[in-house]
PDB file of C-alpha atoms in Angstrom:
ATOM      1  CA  UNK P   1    -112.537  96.197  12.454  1.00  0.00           C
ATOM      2  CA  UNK P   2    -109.897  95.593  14.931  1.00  0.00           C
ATOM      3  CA  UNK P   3    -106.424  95.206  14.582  1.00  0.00           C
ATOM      4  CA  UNK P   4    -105.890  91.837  14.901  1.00  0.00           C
ATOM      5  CA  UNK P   5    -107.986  91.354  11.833  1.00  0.00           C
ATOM      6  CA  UNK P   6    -105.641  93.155   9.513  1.00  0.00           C
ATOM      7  CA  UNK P   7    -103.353  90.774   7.822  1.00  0.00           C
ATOM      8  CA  UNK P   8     -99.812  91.101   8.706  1.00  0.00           C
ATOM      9  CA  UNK P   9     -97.566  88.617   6.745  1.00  0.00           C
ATOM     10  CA  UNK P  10     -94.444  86.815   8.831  1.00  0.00           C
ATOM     11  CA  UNK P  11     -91.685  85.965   6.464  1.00  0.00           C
ATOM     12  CA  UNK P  12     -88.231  85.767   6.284  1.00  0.00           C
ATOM     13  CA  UNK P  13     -88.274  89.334   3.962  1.00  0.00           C
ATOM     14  CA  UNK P  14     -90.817  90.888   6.069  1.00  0.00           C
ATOM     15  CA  UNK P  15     -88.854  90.121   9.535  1.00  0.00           C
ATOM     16  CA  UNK P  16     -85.633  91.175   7.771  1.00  0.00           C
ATOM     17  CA  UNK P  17     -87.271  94.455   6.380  1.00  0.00           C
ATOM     18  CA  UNK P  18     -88.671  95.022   9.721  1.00  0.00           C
ATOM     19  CA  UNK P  19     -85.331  94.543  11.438  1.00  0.00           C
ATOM     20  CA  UNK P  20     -84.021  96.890   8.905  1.00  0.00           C
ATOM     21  CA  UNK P  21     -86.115  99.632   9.708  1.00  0.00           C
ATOM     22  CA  UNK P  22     -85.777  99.156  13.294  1.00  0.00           C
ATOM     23  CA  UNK P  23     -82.036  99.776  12.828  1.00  0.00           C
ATOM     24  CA  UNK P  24     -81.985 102.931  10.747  1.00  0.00           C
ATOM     25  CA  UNK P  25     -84.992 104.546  11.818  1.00  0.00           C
ATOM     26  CA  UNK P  26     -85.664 107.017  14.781  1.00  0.00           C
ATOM     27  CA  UNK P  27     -88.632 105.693  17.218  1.00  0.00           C
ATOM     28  CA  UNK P  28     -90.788 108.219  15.399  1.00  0.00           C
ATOM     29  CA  UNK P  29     -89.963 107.088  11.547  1.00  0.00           C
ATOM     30  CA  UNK P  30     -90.013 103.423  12.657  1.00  0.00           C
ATOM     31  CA  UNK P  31     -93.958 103.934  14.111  1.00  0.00           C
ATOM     32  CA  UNK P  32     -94.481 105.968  10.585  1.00  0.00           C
ATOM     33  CA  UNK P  33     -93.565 103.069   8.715  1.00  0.00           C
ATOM     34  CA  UNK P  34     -95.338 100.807  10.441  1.00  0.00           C
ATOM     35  CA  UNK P  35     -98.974 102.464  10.365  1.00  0.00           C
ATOM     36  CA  UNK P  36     -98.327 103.109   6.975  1.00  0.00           C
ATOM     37  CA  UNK P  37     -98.768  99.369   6.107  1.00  0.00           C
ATOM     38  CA  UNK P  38    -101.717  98.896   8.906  1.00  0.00           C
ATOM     39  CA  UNK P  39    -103.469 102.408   7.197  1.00  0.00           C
ATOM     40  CA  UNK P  40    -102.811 100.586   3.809  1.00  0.00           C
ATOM     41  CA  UNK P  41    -104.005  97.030   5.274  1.00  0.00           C
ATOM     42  CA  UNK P  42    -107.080  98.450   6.766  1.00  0.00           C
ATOM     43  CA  UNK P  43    -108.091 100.874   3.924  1.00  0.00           C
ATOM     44  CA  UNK P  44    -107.358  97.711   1.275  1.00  0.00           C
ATOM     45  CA  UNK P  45    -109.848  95.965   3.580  1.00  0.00           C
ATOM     46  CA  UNK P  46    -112.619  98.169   3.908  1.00  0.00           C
ATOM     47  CA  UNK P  47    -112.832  99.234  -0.200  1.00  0.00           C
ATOM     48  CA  UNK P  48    -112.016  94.904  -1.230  1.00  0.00           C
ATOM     49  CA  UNK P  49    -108.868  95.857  -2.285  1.00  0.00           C
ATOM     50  CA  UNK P  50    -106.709  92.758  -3.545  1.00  0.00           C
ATOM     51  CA  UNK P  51    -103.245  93.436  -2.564  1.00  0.00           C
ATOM     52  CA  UNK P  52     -99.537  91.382  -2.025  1.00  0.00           C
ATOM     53  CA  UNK P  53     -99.274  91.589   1.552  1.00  0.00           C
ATOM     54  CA  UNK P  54     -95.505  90.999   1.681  1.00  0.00           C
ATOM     55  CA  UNK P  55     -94.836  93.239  -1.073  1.00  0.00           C
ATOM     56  CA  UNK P  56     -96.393  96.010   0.464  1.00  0.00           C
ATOM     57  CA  UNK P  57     -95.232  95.412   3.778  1.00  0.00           C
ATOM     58  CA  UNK P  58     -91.704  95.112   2.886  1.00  0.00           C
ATOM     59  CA  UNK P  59     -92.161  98.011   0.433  1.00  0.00           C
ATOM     60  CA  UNK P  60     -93.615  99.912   3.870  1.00  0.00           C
ATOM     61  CA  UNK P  61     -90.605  99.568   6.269  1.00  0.00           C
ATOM     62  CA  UNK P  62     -88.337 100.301   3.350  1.00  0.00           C
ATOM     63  CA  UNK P  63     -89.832 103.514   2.014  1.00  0.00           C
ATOM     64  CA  UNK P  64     -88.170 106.043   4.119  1.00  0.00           C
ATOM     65  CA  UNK P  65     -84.512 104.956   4.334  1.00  0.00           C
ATOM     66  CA  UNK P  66     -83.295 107.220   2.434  1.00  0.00           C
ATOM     67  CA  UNK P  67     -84.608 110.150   4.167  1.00  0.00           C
ATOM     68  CA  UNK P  68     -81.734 108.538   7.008  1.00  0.00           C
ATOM     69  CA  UNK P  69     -78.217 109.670   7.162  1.00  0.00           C
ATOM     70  CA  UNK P  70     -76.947 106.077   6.300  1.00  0.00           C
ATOM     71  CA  UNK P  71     -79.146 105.988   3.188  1.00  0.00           C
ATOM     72  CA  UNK P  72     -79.134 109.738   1.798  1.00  0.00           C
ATOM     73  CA  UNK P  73     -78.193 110.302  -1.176  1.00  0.00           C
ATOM     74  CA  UNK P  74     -76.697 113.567  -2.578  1.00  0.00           C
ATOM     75  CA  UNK P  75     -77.801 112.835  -6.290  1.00  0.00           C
ATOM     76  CA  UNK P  76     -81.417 111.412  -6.208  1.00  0.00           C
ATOM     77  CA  UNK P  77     -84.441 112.447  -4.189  1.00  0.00           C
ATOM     78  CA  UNK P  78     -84.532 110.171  -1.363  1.00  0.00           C
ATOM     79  CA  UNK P  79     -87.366 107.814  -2.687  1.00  0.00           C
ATOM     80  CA  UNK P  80     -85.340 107.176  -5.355  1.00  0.00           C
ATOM     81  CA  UNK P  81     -82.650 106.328  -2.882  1.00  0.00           C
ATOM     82  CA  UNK P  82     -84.504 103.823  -0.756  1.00  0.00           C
ATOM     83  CA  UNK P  83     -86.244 102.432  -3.879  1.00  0.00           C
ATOM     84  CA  UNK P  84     -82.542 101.556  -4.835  1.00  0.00           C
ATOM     85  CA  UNK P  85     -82.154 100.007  -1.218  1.00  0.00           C
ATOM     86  CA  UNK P  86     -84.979  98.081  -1.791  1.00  0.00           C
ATOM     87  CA  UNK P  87     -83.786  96.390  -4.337  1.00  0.00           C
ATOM     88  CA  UNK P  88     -80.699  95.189  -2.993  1.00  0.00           C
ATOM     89  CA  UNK P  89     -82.354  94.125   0.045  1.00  0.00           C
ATOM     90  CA  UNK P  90     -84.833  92.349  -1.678  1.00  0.00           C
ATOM     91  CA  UNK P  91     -82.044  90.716  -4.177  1.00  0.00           C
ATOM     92  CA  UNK P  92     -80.341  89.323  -0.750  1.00  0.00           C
ATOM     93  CA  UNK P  93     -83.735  88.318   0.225  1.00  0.00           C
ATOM     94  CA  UNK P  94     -84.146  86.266  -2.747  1.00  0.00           C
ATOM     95  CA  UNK P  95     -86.769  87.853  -4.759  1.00  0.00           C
ATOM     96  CA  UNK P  96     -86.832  87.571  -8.293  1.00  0.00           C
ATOM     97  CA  UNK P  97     -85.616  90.447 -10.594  1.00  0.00           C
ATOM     98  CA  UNK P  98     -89.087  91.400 -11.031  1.00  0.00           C
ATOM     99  CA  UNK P  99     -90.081  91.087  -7.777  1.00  0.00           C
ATOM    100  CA  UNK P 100     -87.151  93.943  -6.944  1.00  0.00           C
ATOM    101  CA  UNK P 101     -88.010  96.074  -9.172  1.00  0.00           C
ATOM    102  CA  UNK P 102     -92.060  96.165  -7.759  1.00  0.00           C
ATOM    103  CA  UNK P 103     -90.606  97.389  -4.298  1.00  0.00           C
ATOM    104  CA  UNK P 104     -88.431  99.866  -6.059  1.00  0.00           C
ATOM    105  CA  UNK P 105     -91.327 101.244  -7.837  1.00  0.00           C
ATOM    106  CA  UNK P 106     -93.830 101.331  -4.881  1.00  0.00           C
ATOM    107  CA  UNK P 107     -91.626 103.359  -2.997  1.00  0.00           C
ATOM    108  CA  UNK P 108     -90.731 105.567  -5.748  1.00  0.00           C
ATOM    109  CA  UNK P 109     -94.155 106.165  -6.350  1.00  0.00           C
ATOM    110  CA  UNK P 110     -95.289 106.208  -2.659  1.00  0.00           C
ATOM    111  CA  UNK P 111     -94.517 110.009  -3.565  1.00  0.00           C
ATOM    112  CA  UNK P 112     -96.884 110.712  -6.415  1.00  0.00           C
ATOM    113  CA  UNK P 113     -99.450 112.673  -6.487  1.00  0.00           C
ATOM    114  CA  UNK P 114    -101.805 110.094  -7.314  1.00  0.00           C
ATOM    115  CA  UNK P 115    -100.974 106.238  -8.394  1.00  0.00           C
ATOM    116  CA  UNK P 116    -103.703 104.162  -9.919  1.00  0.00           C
ATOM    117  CA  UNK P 117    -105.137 101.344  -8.347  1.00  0.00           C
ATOM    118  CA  UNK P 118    -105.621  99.142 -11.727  1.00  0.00           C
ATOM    119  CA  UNK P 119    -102.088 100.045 -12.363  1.00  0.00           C
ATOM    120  CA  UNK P 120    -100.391  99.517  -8.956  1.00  0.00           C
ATOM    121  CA  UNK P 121    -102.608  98.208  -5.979  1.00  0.00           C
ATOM    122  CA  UNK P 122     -99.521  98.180  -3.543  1.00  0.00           C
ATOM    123  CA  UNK P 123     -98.624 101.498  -4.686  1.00  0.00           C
ATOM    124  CA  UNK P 124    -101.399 102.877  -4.899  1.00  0.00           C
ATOM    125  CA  UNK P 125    -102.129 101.846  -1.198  1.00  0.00           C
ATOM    126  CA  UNK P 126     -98.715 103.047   0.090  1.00  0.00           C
ATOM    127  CA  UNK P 127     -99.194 106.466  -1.539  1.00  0.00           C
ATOM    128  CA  UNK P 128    -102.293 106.859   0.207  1.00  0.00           C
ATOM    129  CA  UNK P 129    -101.523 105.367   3.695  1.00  0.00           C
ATOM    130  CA  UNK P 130     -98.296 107.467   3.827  1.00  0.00           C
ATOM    131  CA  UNK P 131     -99.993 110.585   2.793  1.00  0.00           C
ATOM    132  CA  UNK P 132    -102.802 109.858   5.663  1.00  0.00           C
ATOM    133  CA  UNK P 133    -100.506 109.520   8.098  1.00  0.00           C
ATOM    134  CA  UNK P 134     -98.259 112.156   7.528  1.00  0.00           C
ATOM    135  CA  UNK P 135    -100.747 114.943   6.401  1.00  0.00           C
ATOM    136  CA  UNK P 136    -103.766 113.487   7.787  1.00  0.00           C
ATOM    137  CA  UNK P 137    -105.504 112.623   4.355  1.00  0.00           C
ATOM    138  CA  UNK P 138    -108.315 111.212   4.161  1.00  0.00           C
ATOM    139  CA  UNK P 139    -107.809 109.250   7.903  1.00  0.00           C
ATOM    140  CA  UNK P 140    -111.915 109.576   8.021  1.00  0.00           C
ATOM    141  CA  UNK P 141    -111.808 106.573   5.588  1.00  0.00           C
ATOM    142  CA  UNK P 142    -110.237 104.287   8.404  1.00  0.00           C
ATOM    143  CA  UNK P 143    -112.673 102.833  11.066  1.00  0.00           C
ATOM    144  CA  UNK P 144    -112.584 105.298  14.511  1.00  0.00           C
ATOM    145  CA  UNK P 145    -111.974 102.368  16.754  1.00  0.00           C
ATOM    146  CA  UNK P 146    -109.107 100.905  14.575  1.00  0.00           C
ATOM    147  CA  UNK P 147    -107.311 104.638  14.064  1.00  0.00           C
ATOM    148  CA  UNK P 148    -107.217 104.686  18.319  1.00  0.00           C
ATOM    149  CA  UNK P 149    -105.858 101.330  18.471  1.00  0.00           C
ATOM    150  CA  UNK P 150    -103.042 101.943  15.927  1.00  0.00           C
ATOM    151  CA  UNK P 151    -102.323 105.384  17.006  1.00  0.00           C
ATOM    152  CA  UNK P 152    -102.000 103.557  20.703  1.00  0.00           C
ATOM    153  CA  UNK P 153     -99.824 101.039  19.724  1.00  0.00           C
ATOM    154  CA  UNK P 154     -97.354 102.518  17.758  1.00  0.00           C
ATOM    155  CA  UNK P 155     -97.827 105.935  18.317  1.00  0.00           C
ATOM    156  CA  UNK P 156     -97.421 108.851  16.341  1.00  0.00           C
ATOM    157  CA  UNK P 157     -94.531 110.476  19.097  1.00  0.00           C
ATOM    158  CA  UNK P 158     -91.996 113.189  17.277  1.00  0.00           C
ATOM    159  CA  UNK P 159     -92.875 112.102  13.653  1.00  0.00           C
ATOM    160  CA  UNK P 160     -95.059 115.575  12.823  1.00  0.00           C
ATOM    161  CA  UNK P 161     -91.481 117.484  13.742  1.00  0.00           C
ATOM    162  CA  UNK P 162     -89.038 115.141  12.691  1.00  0.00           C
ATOM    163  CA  UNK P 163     -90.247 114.843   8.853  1.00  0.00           C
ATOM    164  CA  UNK P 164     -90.949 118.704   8.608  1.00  0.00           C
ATOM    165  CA  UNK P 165     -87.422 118.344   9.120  1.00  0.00           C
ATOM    166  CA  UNK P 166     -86.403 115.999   6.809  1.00  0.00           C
ATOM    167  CA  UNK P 167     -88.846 116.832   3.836  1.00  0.00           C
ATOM    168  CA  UNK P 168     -87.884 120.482   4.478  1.00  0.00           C
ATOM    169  CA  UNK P 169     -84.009 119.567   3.924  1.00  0.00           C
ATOM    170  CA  UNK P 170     -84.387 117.235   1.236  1.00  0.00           C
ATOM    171  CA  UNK P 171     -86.570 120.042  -0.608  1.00  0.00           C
ATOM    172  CA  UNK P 172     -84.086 122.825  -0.075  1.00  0.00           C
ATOM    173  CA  UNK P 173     -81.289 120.535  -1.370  1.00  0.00           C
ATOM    174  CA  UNK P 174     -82.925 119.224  -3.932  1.00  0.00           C
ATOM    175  CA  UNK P 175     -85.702 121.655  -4.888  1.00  0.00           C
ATOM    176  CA  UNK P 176     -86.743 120.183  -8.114  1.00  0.00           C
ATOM    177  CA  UNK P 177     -87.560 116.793  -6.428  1.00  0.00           C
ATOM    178  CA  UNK P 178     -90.991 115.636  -5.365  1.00  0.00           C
ATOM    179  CA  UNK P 179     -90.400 116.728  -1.827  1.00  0.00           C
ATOM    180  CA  UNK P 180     -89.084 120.310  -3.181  1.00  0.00           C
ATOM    181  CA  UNK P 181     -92.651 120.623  -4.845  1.00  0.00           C
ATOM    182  CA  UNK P 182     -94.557 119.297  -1.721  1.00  0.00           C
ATOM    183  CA  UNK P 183     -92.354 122.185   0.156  1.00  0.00           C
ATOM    184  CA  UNK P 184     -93.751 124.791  -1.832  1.00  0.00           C
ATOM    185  CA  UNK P 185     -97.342 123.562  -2.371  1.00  0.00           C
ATOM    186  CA  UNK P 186     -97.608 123.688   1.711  1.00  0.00           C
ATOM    187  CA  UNK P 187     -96.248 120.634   2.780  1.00  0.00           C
ATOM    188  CA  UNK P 188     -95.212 122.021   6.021  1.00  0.00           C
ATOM    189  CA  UNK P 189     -98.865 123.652   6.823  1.00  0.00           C
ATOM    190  CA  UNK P 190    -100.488 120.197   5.965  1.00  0.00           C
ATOM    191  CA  UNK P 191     -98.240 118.183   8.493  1.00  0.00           C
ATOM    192  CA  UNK P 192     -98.889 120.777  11.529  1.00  0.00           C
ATOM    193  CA  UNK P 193    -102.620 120.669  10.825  1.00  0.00           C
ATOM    194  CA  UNK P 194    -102.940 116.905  10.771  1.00  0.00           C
ATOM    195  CA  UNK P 195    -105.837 115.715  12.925  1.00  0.00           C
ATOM    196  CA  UNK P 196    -103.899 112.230  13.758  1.00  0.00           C
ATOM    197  CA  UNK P 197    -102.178 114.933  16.074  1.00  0.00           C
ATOM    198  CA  UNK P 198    -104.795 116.033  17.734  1.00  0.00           C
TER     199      UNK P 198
END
């Protein structure tokens, strides 16, 4: 499996998310975001996993924002804040109501602990990809050859550092949020011993 052979959908939404992310993200969360759809992509590919490419790409570039100081919010953990971004980006986009509120939720639940694939496919693969890249879960399950030619690409540069950072903030302001509870289980630990970093 190459690159190339992962699908990467080219519409209006997906350019504008894209162009989105590219504003409000550092280098570093921009690449995240990014090789969080292709780790999703690739991982939907190798287990026939039936997915909406557009939702989940959209959904991808989106699921960070409010970890940015444009998008933070003081009253809601921050996946709860870009889930709410989503959804007005996707409402200028023109997606139906329903169609909103499915990007709101992956994000939301790009955060779980676990999301079920019969439930959520898009979620379910954005919870996964996102934890791969950032704590290096599970990365065996994506082809060697592929993992170098992502990691080449868009590469991984001060992402390890910069969302210790921002988890580490967002937990100590918010401590009973998600990323308060990935704080104390050992976030930090997991992120510096990630063998994408290696």
């Amino acid at each position: 499996m190459k690159l190339d052979d992962l699908v990467i959908p080219d519409t209006p939404a997906c350019r504008g998310a894209l162009e989105v992310a590219t504003r409000f993200h550092s280098p570093s969360l921009l690449n995240h975001s990014v090789r969080a759809y292709l780790w999703a992509a690739a991982y939907a590919a190798t287990h026939d996993i039936t997915f909406d490419a557009e939702l989940l790409y959209v959904s991808a570039m989106l699921h960070d924002l409010g970890l940015t100081a444009e998008f933070d919010s003081h009253t809601v953990p921050f996946e709860e804040a870009g889930g709410y971004v989503a959804w007005a980006f996707c409402a200028g986009a023109g997606w139906s109501v329903e169609r909103r509120v499915r990007a709101a939720e992956v994000i939301v639940r790009h955060m779980w602990d676990e999301v079920p694939l019969e439930d959520d496919p898009e979620g379910h693969l954005l919870e996964l990809s996102t934890g791969m890249d950032i704590s290096g879960r599970r990365t065996e399950e994506i082809p060697t050859p592929l993992r170098e030619e992502v990691l080449e690409r868009h590469p991984r540069l001060e992402i390890a550092k910069e969302f210790t950072a921002c988890v580490t903030e967002q937990g100590m302001r918010k401590p009973s949020s998600l990323a308060g509870q990935f704080v104390r289980a050992g976030i930090v630990e997991r992120i510096a011993a990630n063998p994408l970093d290696r």
